CSV table of C-alpha atoms in Angstrom, one decimal:
chain,number,residue,atom,x,y,z
A,129,MET,CA,58.5,198.9,78.9
A,130,ILE,CA,55.7,197.2,77.1
A,131,PRO,CA,55.5,193.5,76.2
A,132,GLU,CA,55.1,192.4,72.6
A,133,PRO,CA,51.4,191.8,71.6
A,134,PHE,CA,49.9,188.5,72.7
A,135,GLU,CA,46.6,186.8,73.0
A,136,TYR,CA,45.1,186.3,76.4
A,137,SER,CA,42.7,183.7,77.8
A,138,ALA,CA,41.3,183.4,81.3
A,139,PRO,CA,39.8,180.0,81.6
A,140,THR,CA,37.4,179.4,84.5
A,141,SER,CA,38.1,175.6,85.1
A,142,LEU,CA,41.1,173.4,85.1
A,143,SER,CA,39.7,171.3,82.1
A,144,GLU,CA,39.2,174.4,80.1
A,145,ALA,CA,42.7,175.6,80.8
A,146,LEU,CA,44.1,172.1,79.9
A,147,THR,CA,42.2,172.0,76.7
A,148,LEU,CA,43.4,175.5,75.7
A,149,LEU,CA,47.0,174.5,76.5
A,150,ARG,CA,46.7,171.3,74.4
A,151,GLU,CA,45.3,173.3,71.4
A,152,LEU,CA,47.9,176.1,71.7
A,153,GLY,CA,51.0,173.8,72.2
A,154,ASP,CA,54.3,175.7,72.5
A,155,GLU,CA,52.7,179.0,71.7
A,156,ALA,CA,51.1,179.2,75.1
A,157,LYS,CA,52.6,180.2,78.4
A,158,ILE,CA,50.9,179.9,81.7
A,159,LEU,CA,50.3,183.1,83.8
A,160,ALA,CA,50.2,182.4,87.5
A,161,GLY,CA,51.4,185.3,89.8
A,162,GLY,CA,53.1,186.8,86.8
A,163,HIS,CA,55.9,188.4,88.8
A,164,SER,CA,58.7,186.5,87.0
A,165,LEU,CA,57.0,186.2,83.6
A,166,ILE,CA,55.7,189.7,83.1
A,167,PRO,CA,59.1,191.4,83.9
A,168,MET,CA,60.6,189.0,81.3
A,169,MET,CA,57.9,189.9,78.8
A,170,LYS,CA,58.5,193.6,79.4
A,171,LEU,CA,62.2,193.2,78.7
A,172,ARG,CA,61.1,191.0,75.7
A,173,PHE,CA,63.3,188.1,77.0
A,174,ALA,CA,60.0,186.1,76.8
A,175,THR,CA,57.6,186.6,73.9
A,176,PRO,CA,54.8,184.1,74.3
A,177,THR,CA,52.1,184.5,71.7
A,178,HIS,CA,49.3,183.4,74.0
A,179,LEU,CA,48.9,183.7,77.8
A,180,VAL,CA,46.7,181.3,79.7
A,181,ASP,CA,45.8,183.0,83.0
A,182,LEU,CA,45.2,180.5,85.8
A,183,ASN,CA,44.0,183.2,88.2
A,184,ARG,CA,40.3,182.5,87.5
A,185,VAL,CA,40.6,178.7,87.8
A,186,PRO,CA,39.0,177.8,91.1
A,187,GLY,CA,40.4,175.2,93.5
A,188,LEU,CA,44.2,175.7,93.0
A,189,SER,CA,44.8,177.7,96.1
A,190,TYR,CA,44.9,175.9,99.5
A,191,VAL,CA,47.2,174.7,102.3
A,192,THR,CA,45.9,171.5,103.9
A,193,GLU,CA,47.2,168.5,105.9
A,194,GLU,CA,45.9,165.1,104.9
A,195,ASN,CA,47.3,161.6,105.9
A,196,GLY,CA,50.7,162.9,106.9
A,197,VAL,CA,51.1,165.0,103.8
A,198,LEU,CA,51.0,168.8,103.5
A,199,ARG,CA,49.3,169.7,100.3
A,200,ILE,CA,49.9,173.1,98.7
A,201,GLY,CA,47.8,174.3,95.8
A,202,ALA,CA,50.0,175.6,93.0
A,203,MET,CA,48.2,179.0,93.0
A,204,THR,CA,48.7,179.6,96.7
A,205,ARG,CA,50.3,183.0,97.1
A,206,GLU,CA,53.6,183.3,99.0
A,207,HIS,CA,52.0,185.5,101.6
A,208,GLU,CA,49.3,182.8,102.2
A,209,LEU,CA,52.1,180.3,103.1
A,210,ASP,CA,53.5,182.9,105.5
A,211,GLU,CA,50.1,183.3,107.2
A,212,SER,CA,49.1,179.6,107.2
A,213,PRO,CA,48.7,178.1,110.7
A,214,ILE,CA,49.8,174.6,109.6
A,215,VAL,CA,52.9,176.1,108.2
A,216,ALA,CA,53.6,178.1,111.4
A,217,GLU,CA,53.4,174.9,113.4
A,218,LYS,CA,55.2,172.3,111.3
A,219,PHE,CA,57.0,174.1,108.5
A,220,PRO,CA,58.5,177.3,109.8
A,221,ILE,CA,60.9,176.8,106.8
A,222,PHE,CA,58.2,178.2,104.5
A,223,ARG,CA,57.9,181.3,106.7
A,224,ASP,CA,61.6,181.7,106.6
A,225,ALA,CA,61.5,181.5,102.8
A,226,ALA,CA,58.3,183.4,102.2
A,227,ARG,CA,59.6,186.4,104.2
A,228,LEU,CA,62.8,186.5,102.1
A,229,ILE,CA,61.1,186.2,98.7
A,230,ALA,CA,61.0,189.6,96.9
A,231,ASP,CA,58.8,192.0,98.9
A,232,PRO,CA,55.3,192.2,100.4
A,233,GLN,CA,53.6,193.4,97.2
A,234,VAL,CA,55.2,190.7,95.1
A,235,ARG,CA,54.4,188.0,97.7
A,236,ASN,CA,50.7,189.1,97.4
A,237,PHE,CA,50.7,187.8,93.9
A,238,GLY,CA,53.6,185.5,93.4
A,239,THR,CA,52.6,181.8,93.7
A,240,VAL,CA,54.3,178.8,95.2
A,241,GLY,CA,53.7,176.7,92.0
A,242,GLY,CA,55.0,179.5,89.8
A,243,ASN,CA,58.1,179.8,91.9
A,244,LEU,CA,58.9,176.2,91.1
A,245,ALA,CA,57.6,176.0,87.5
A,246,HIS,CA,59.7,179.0,86.5
A,247,GLY,CA,62.6,176.6,86.8
A,248,ASP,CA,65.1,179.2,88.1
A,249,ALA,CA,67.8,178.1,90.4
A,250,ALA,CA,67.8,181.6,91.9
A,251,ASN,CA,64.2,181.1,93.2
A,252,ASP,CA,63.8,180.1,96.9
A,253,GLN,CA,61.1,177.5,96.9
A,254,PRO,CA,63.0,174.9,94.9
A,255,ALA,CA,65.7,174.5,97.5
A,256,VAL,CA,63.1,174.3,100.2
A,257,MET,CA,61.1,171.7,98.4
A,258,ILE,CA,64.3,169.7,97.9
A,259,ALA,CA,65.1,169.8,101.6
A,260,LEU,CA,61.5,168.6,102.3
A,261,ASN,CA,61.6,165.9,99.6
A,262,ALA,CA,58.4,167.2,98.1
A,263,GLU,CA,56.5,165.7,95.2
A,264,VAL,CA,55.0,167.8,92.4
A,265,VAL,CA,51.6,167.0,90.9
A,266,ILE,CA,51.3,167.7,87.2
A,267,ALA,CA,47.9,167.6,85.4
A,268,SER,CA,47.1,167.3,81.7
A,269,LEU,CA,44.0,166.1,79.7
A,270,ASP,CA,45.4,162.6,80.0
A,271,GLY,CA,45.3,162.7,83.8
A,272,GLU,CA,47.6,163.4,86.7
A,273,ARG,CA,51.2,162.4,87.3
A,274,THR,CA,53.4,162.9,90.3
A,275,VAL,CA,57.1,163.8,90.0
A,276,PRO,CA,59.6,163.6,92.8
A,277,ILE,CA,61.3,167.0,93.3
A,278,ASP,CA,64.7,165.5,92.3
A,279,ASP,CA,63.3,164.8,88.8
A,280,PHE,CA,61.5,168.1,88.4
A,281,PHE,CA,64.3,170.6,87.5
A,282,TYR,CA,65.8,169.9,84.0
A,283,GLY,CA,67.8,173.0,83.3
A,284,PHE,CA,67.7,176.7,83.1
A,285,TYR,CA,64.0,177.6,82.9
A,286,MET,CA,63.2,174.0,82.1
A,287,THR,CA,61.2,171.7,84.3
A,288,ALA,CA,59.3,168.4,84.1
A,289,VAL,CA,56.1,170.4,83.2
A,290,GLN,CA,55.6,169.7,79.5
A,291,GLU,CA,53.4,171.3,76.8
A,292,GLY,CA,49.8,171.0,77.7
A,293,GLU,CA,50.5,170.4,81.4
A,294,ILE,CA,49.8,172.4,84.5
A,295,LEU,CA,51.6,172.1,87.9
A,296,THR,CA,48.6,171.8,90.2
A,297,GLU,CA,49.9,170.8,93.6
A,298,ILE,CA,52.9,170.3,95.8
A,299,ARG,CA,52.9,167.5,98.3
A,300,VAL,CA,55.2,167.6,101.3
A,301,PRO,CA,55.6,164.5,103.4
A,302,ILE,CA,55.4,165.2,107.2
A,303,GLN,CA,58.3,163.3,108.6
A,304,PRO,CA,57.8,161.2,111.8
A,305,GLY,CA,59.9,162.0,114.9
A,306,ARG,CA,61.1,165.3,116.1
A,307,THR,CA,61.5,167.3,113.0
A,308,GLY,CA,62.9,170.8,112.4
A,309,ASN,CA,63.5,172.8,109.2
A,310,ALA,CA,64.9,176.2,108.4
A,311,TYR,CA,65.9,178.3,105.4
A,312,HIS,CA,68.0,181.4,105.0
A,313,LYS,CA,69.6,183.2,102.0
A,314,SER,CA,72.2,185.9,101.9
A,315,GLU,CA,71.0,188.7,99.8
A,316,ARG,CA,72.6,192.1,98.9
A,317,LYS,CA,69.4,193.9,99.7
A,318,VAL,CA,65.7,193.1,100.4
A,319,GLY,CA,64.1,191.6,97.3
A,320,ASP,CA,67.3,190.5,95.6
A,321,TYR,CA,67.9,187.0,94.4
A,322,ALA,CA,70.0,184.9,96.8
A,323,THR,CA,73.8,185.3,96.7
A,324,ALA,CA,73.5,181.8,98.2
A,325,GLY,CA,70.7,180.1,100.1
A,326,VAL,CA,70.4,176.9,102.1
A,327,ALA,CA,67.3,174.9,103.2
A,328,VAL,CA,67.6,172.2,105.8
A,329,GLN,CA,65.2,169.6,107.3
A,330,VAL,CA,66.3,167.1,109.9
A,331,SER,CA,64.3,164.4,111.9
A,332,LEU,CA,65.4,162.7,115.0
A,333,ASP,CA,64.2,159.5,116.7
A,334,ASP,CA,63.8,159.0,120.4
A,335,ASP,CA,67.5,158.3,120.8
A,336,GLY,CA,68.4,161.5,119.0
A,337,VAL,CA,69.6,159.6,115.9
A,338,CYS,CA,69.0,161.4,112.6
A,339,THR,CA,66.4,159.5,110.6
A,340,TYR,CA,65.9,162.2,107.9
A,341,ALA,CA,68.2,164.8,106.4
A,342,GLY,CA,67.3,167.1,103.5
A,343,ILE,CA,69.5,169.9,102.3
A,344,GLY,CA,68.7,172.1,99.3
A,345,LEU,CA,70.8,174.9,97.9
A,346,THR,CA,69.7,178.1,96.1
A,347,ASN,CA,71.5,179.8,93.3
A,348,VAL,CA,74.8,178.0,93.5
A,349,ASN,CA,74.3,175.5,90.7
A,350,PRO,CA,72.7,175.7,87.2
A,351,THR,CA,69.7,174.0,88.7
A,352,PRO,CA,68.3,173.9,92.3
A,353,MET,CA,70.6,171.4,94.0
A,354,ARG,CA,70.5,168.7,96.6
A,355,ALA,CA,73.6,168.5,98.8
A,356,ARG,CA,73.6,164.8,99.0
A,357,ARG,CA,77.0,164.2,100.6
A,358,SER,CA,75.9,166.7,103.3
A,359,GLU,CA,72.8,164.8,104.0
A,360,GLU,CA,74.7,161.5,104.3
A,361,ALA,CA,77.0,163.2,106.8
A,362,LEU,CA,74.0,163.7,109.1
A,363,LEU,CA,71.9,160.6,108.5
A,364,GLY,CA,71.9,157.6,110.9
A,365,ARG,CA,73.9,159.2,113.7
A,366,ARG,CA,73.5,161.7,116.5
A,367,ILE,CA,74.3,165.0,114.9
A,368,ASP,CA,77.4,166.5,116.6
A,369,GLU,CA,79.5,169.5,115.7
A,370,ASP,CA,81.9,167.3,113.6
A,371,ALA,CA,79.0,166.0,111.5
A,372,ILE,CA,77.7,169.5,111.0
A,373,ALA,CA,81.1,170.8,110.0
A,374,ALA,CA,81.5,168.0,107.6
A,375,ALA,CA,78.0,168.5,106.1
A,376,ALA,CA,78.8,172.2,105.7
A,377,ARG,CA,82.2,171.5,104.0
A,378,TYR,CA,80.7,169.0,101.6
A,379,ALA,CA,77.9,171.5,100.6
A,380,ALA,CA,80.6,174.2,99.9
A,381,GLU,CA,82.7,171.7,97.9
A,382,ASP,CA,79.9,170.1,95.9
A,383,CYS,CA,78.0,173.2,94.8
A,384,ASN,CA,78.9,174.9,91.5
A,385,PRO,CA,78.5,178.7,91.9
A,386,SER,CA,79.7,181.1,89.3
A,387,ASP,CA,81.4,184.5,89.6
A,388,ASP,CA,78.9,187.3,89.0
A,389,LEU,CA,77.8,190.7,90.4
A,390,ARG,CA,76.7,189.0,93.6
A,391,GLY,CA,80.1,187.7,94.5
A,392,SER,CA,83.0,185.4,93.5
A,393,THR,CA,82.9,181.7,93.4
A,394,ALA,CA,85.1,181.5,96.5
A,395,TYR,CA,82.8,183.9,98.4
A,396,LYS,CA,79.7,181.9,97.5
A,397,ARG,CA,81.2,178.6,98.6
A,398,ARG,CA,82.1,180.3,101.9
A,399,LEU,CA,78.5,181.5,102.3
A,400,VAL,CA,77.2,178.0,101.5
A,401,ARG,CA,79.4,176.6,104.2
A,402,VAL,CA,78.4,179.1,106.9
A,403,LEU,CA,74.7,179.0,106.0
A,404,THR,CA,74.6,175.2,105.9
A,405,GLN,CA,76.1,175.1,109.4
A,406,ARG,CA,73.7,177.8,110.7
A,407,MET,CA,70.6,176.2,109.1
A,408,ILE,CA,71.4,172.7,110.5
A,409,HIS,CA,71.7,174.3,114.0
A,410,LYS,CA,68.5,176.1,113.5
A,411,ALA,CA,66.6,173.0,112.2
A,412,LEU,CA,68.0,171.1,115.2
A,413,GLU,CA,66.8,173.7,117.6
A,414,ARG,CA,63.4,173.6,116.1
A,415,ALA,CA,63.3,169.8,116.2
A,416,HIS,CA,64.1,170.0,119.9
A,417,GLY,CA,61.4,172.6,120.3
A,418,ARG,CA,63.8,175.2,121.7
A,419,SER,CA,63.0,177.7,119.0
A,420,THR,CA,59.8,178.5,117.2
A,421,HIS,CA,61.1,181.4,115.1
B,184,MET,CA,43.1,192.9,69.5
B,185,THR,CA,41.3,194.6,72.3
B,186,ARG,CA,38.9,193.3,74.8
B,187,ASP,CA,36.5,195.1,77.2
B,188,ILE,CA,37.3,195.0,80.9
B,189,THR,CA,35.4,196.5,83.8
B,190,VAL,CA,37.2,197.8,86.8
B,191,THR,CA,36.0,199.7,89.8
B,192,ILE,CA,38.5,202.4,90.7
B,193,ASN,CA,38.0,204.4,93.8
B,194,GLY,CA,34.4,203.4,93.8
B,195,GLU,CA,33.7,204.4,90.2
B,196,GLN,CA,33.1,201.7,87.6
B,197,HIS,CA,34.8,202.0,84.2
B,198,THR,CA,34.5,199.8,81.2
B,199,VAL,CA,37.5,200.1,78.9
B,200,ALA,CA,38.7,198.4,75.8
B,201,VAL,CA,42.3,197.3,76.4
B,202,GLU,CA,45.0,195.3,74.6
B,203,PRO,CA,46.1,192.3,76.7
B,204,ARG,CA,49.6,193.7,76.9
B,205,LEU,CA,48.4,197.0,78.5
B,206,LEU,CA,49.9,197.2,82.0
B,207,LEU,CA,47.5,198.1,84.9
B,208,VAL,CA,49.6,201.2,85.7
B,209,HIS,CA,49.1,202.5,82.1
B,210,LEU,CA,45.4,201.9,82.3
B,211,ILE,CA,45.2,203.9,85.5
B,212,ARG,CA,47.5,206.8,84.4
B,213,GLU,CA,46.8,207.1,80.7
B,214,LYS,CA,43.3,205.7,80.0
B,215,LEU,CA,41.7,206.9,83.3
B,216,ASN,CA,44.0,210.0,83.8
B,217,LEU,CA,44.7,209.1,87.5
B,218,THR,CA,48.3,210.3,87.6
B,219,GLY,CA,48.7,210.0,91.3
B,220,THR,CA,50.0,206.5,90.8
B,221,HIS,CA,53.7,206.9,89.7
B,222,ILE,CA,55.9,204.9,87.5
B,223,GLY,CA,59.4,204.7,89.0
B,224,CYS,CA,61.6,201.8,88.0
B,225,ASP,CA,59.1,200.0,85.8
B,226,THR,CA,60.7,196.7,87.0
B,227,SER,CA,58.7,195.9,90.1
B,228,SER,CA,61.5,197.0,92.4
B,229,CYS,CA,60.6,200.5,93.6
B,230,GLY,CA,56.9,200.3,94.6
B,231,ALA,CA,56.0,203.8,93.3
B,232,CYS,CA,53.2,202.2,91.3
B,233,THR,CA,51.6,200.5,94.3
B,234,VAL,CA,47.8,200.4,94.3
B,235,LEU,CA,45.3,198.2,96.2
B,236,ILE,CA,43.6,195.4,94.2
B,237,ASN,CA,40.7,194.0,96.2
B,238,GLY,CA,42.5,195.4,99.2
B,239,LYS,CA,45.9,193.8,98.5
B,240,SER,CA,48.8,196.1,97.7
B,241,ALA,CA,50.2,195.4,94.3
B,242,LYS,CA,52.8,196.7,91.9
B,243,SER,CA,50.7,197.9,89.0
B,244,CYS,CA,53.6,197.9,86.6
B,245,THR,CA,53.8,194.1,86.8
B,246,ILE,CA,50.1,193.3,86.4
B,247,LEU,CA,48.2,193.3,83.2
B,248,ALA,CA,45.1,195.4,83.0
B,249,VAL,CA,43.1,192.3,81.8
B,250,GLN,CA,44.0,190.6,85.1
B,251,ALA,CA,42.2,193.3,87.0
B,252,ASP,CA,38.9,192.7,85.1
B,253,GLY,CA,36.2,192.7,87.7
B,254,ALA,CA,38.5,193.9,90.5
B,255,SER,CA,38.1,196.8,92.9
B,256,ILE,CA,41.1,199.1,92.8
B,257,THR,CA,42.1,201.9,95.1
B,258,THR,CA,44.7,204.5,94.1
B,259,ILE,CA,46.0,207.4,96.1
B,260,GLU,CA,43.2,209.6,94.6
B,261,GLY,CA,40.7,207.4,96.5
B,262,VAL,CA,42.4,208.0,99.8
B,263,GLY,CA,41.2,211.0,101.9
B,264,THR,CA,40.4,214.5,100.5
B,265,PRO,CA,42.3,217.8,100.6
B,266,GLU,CA,39.9,218.9,103.4
B,267,ALA,CA,39.9,215.6,105.3
B,268,LEU,CA,43.3,213.9,104.9
B,269,HIS,CA,43.5,210.2,105.6
B,270,PRO,CA,45.6,209.6,108.8
B,271,LEU,CA,48.5,208.3,106.7
B,272,GLN,CA,48.5,211.4,104.5
B,273,GLU,CA,48.3,213.6,107.7
B,274,GLY,CA,51.1,211.5,109.2
B,275,PHE,CA,53.4,212.0,106.1
B,276,ARG,CA,52.7,215.8,106.3
B,277,GLU,CA,53.2,216.1,110.0
B,278,CYS,CA,56.2,213.9,110.3
B,279,HIS,CA,58.0,215.1,107.1
B,280,GLY,CA,57.6,211.7,105.6
B,281,LEU,CA,58.3,213.1,102.1
B,282,HIS,CA,60.8,215.4,100.4
B,283,CYS,CA,60.3,215.1,96.6
B,284,GLY,CA,57.0,213.2,97.0
B,285,PHE,CA,57.6,210.8,94.2
B,286,CYS,CA,57.5,207.6,96.3
B,287,THR,CA,54.7,208.9,98.6
B,288,PRO,CA,51.6,207.6,96.8
B,289,GLY,CA,53.1,204.1,96.7
B,290,MET,CA,54.3,204.3,100.3
B,291,ILE,CA,50.8,205.3,101.5
B,292,MET,CA,49.0,202.6,99.5
B,293,ARG,CA,51.4,200.0,100.8
B,294,ALA,CA,51.0,201.3,104.4
B,295,MET,CA,47.2,201.1,104.0
B,296,GLU,CA,47.4,197.3,103.7
B,297,LEU,CA,50.1,197.0,106.3
B,298,LEU,CA,47.9,198.9,108.9
B,299,GLU,CA,44.8,197.0,107.9
B,300,LYS,CA,46.5,193.7,108.7
B,301,ASN,CA,48.5,194.9,111.6
B,302,PRO,CA,47.1,198.0,113.3
B,303,ASN,CA,49.9,198.2,115.9
B,304,PRO,CA,53.1,197.3,114.1
B,305,THR,CA,56.6,197.6,115.7
B,306,GLU,CA,59.2,199.8,114.0
B,307,GLU,CA,60.8,196.6,112.6
B,308,GLU,CA,57.5,195.3,111.2
B,309,ILE,CA,57.0,198.7,109.5
B,310,ARG,CA,60.4,198.6,108.0
B,311,TRP,CA,59.9,195.0,106.7
B,312,GLY,CA,56.4,196.0,105.6
B,313,ILE,CA,57.6,198.8,103.3
B,314,ALA,CA,60.6,196.8,102.1
B,315,GLY,CA,59.2,196.8,98.6
B,316,ASN,CA,59.1,200.6,98.4
B,317,LEU,CA,62.1,202.7,97.7
B,318,CYS,CA,62.6,206.3,98.8
B,319,ARG,CA,65.7,208.2,97.7
B,320,CYS,CA,65.2,211.3,99.8
B,321,THR,CA,64.1,210.7,103.4
B,322,GLY,CA,66.3,207.9,104.6
B,323,TYR,CA,63.0,206.3,105.7
B,324,ASN,CA,63.1,207.4,109.4
B,325,ASN,CA,60.4,209.9,108.9
B,326,ILE,CA,58.4,207.6,106.8
B,327,VAL,CA,58.4,205.1,109.6
B,328,LYS,CA,57.3,207.8,112.0
B,329,ALA,CA,54.6,208.9,109.6
B,330,ILE,CA,53.2,205.3,109.6
B,331,GLN,CA,53.4,205.1,113.4
B,332,TYR,CA,51.6,208.4,113.6
B,333,ALA,CA,48.8,207.1,111.3
B,334,ALA,CA,48.7,203.8,113.2
B,335,ALA,CA,48.2,205.6,116.5
B,336,LYS,CA,45.5,207.9,115.0
B,337,LEU,CA,43.7,205.0,113.4
B,338,ARG,CA,43.7,203.2,116.8
B,339,GLY,CA,42.1,206.3,118.4
B,340,GLU,CA,45.2,207.0,120.5
B,341,GLU,CA,47.2,210.2,121.0
B,342,THR,CA,49.5,210.8,118.0
B,343,PRO,CA,53.3,210.7,118.8
B,344,SER,CA,55.5,213.7,118.6
B,345,THR,CA,55.9,215.0,115.0
B,346,GLU,CA,59.3,216.6,115.5
B,347,PRO,CA,61.5,215.4,112.6
B,348,GLU,CA,64.4,213.2,113.5
B,349,PHE,CA,67.8,214.4,112.4
B,350,VAL,CA,70.4,211.7,112.7
């Protein structure tokens, strides 16, 4: 399968890339890792007339910690997250997710920014970023703006990134207190999209009271989804089995899966319930330092 | 419209005029006549087209040739020689790691990076490590053994038994 013809530019600075994108308008599509876009172009579901390749733009690939914020450059490859020491220590959730995204070769190229900017509710990073309450930095020739993750996903393949803009960074606040996070998705086979996936982060104060709860769901809603009622079921209390069961039930009730080749609506709700329960447990274990993997 | 790109493949530099839409696997197979790299699914699922780009295993059916401009690429033709097989090639032969052989070049290129990063992988790490490569013949057990054989040999240790496993 061969894509339709297109023009190709490989800018070598962010300003050059932004200038190109402004000139080209809606004809242009950004190429990051390419492992979502190129398959779509081969099937001719996507037929951009001009690709702007960010792979030669320096300074977009990094994982650093600064003033209580984890900063991830948009062009950071999924495997780099998996191998990052900061991630290993504070955000094992990214390792959980990175190891479930596609396969090793795809993770060598697929980027964290691309995984978000593709705007696909079946991708894994969106639910993780929702659970972590991330912010997305978007640059254009007019400057930079920051968008909370809850305002980022507009619809199927649609995000807050507009014409002439580039997603440059993801910022993840490091929560105070004992914090744990975890992600898992159920997949039919390695490399498949999630039948359902659940990302959880919880923080506890010295009395064991939950001061932060974030829960994001993969592929059970038209857009990546926050399980708000589930979060509220955990917040402000010591998390016991009743609270976990309620949170899991709310997530299963509030999501909007559809019947497809991966399973029925009822099956997916059941999966969301079980996975929510398990991921809260796992996040709590990590918060208590009882488990590092 | 074409543009000139320069790639180093198996140590040899080539400058080729390519259309932006040309996929790397087509550059390798059709322009440079290196047909050891196979096209299986053509949808980045099967891994038969795996090559190394600057040492990283990649599915060459999902990368544009223009993206590889300036890169150093290794294909199966750049691994070992008929007289002196690479330990992975030897392992696949000794452990019956192939039947039809279609997936083998991709398996070996993937295993190259795997062993580079992790010279002493567990069986589980090998199985996760080749999760992006499909084999429809072997059932994988002998592929895992072949990689273990190569890992031992590359570490300078005695190679494990090469009796095929029938399960």
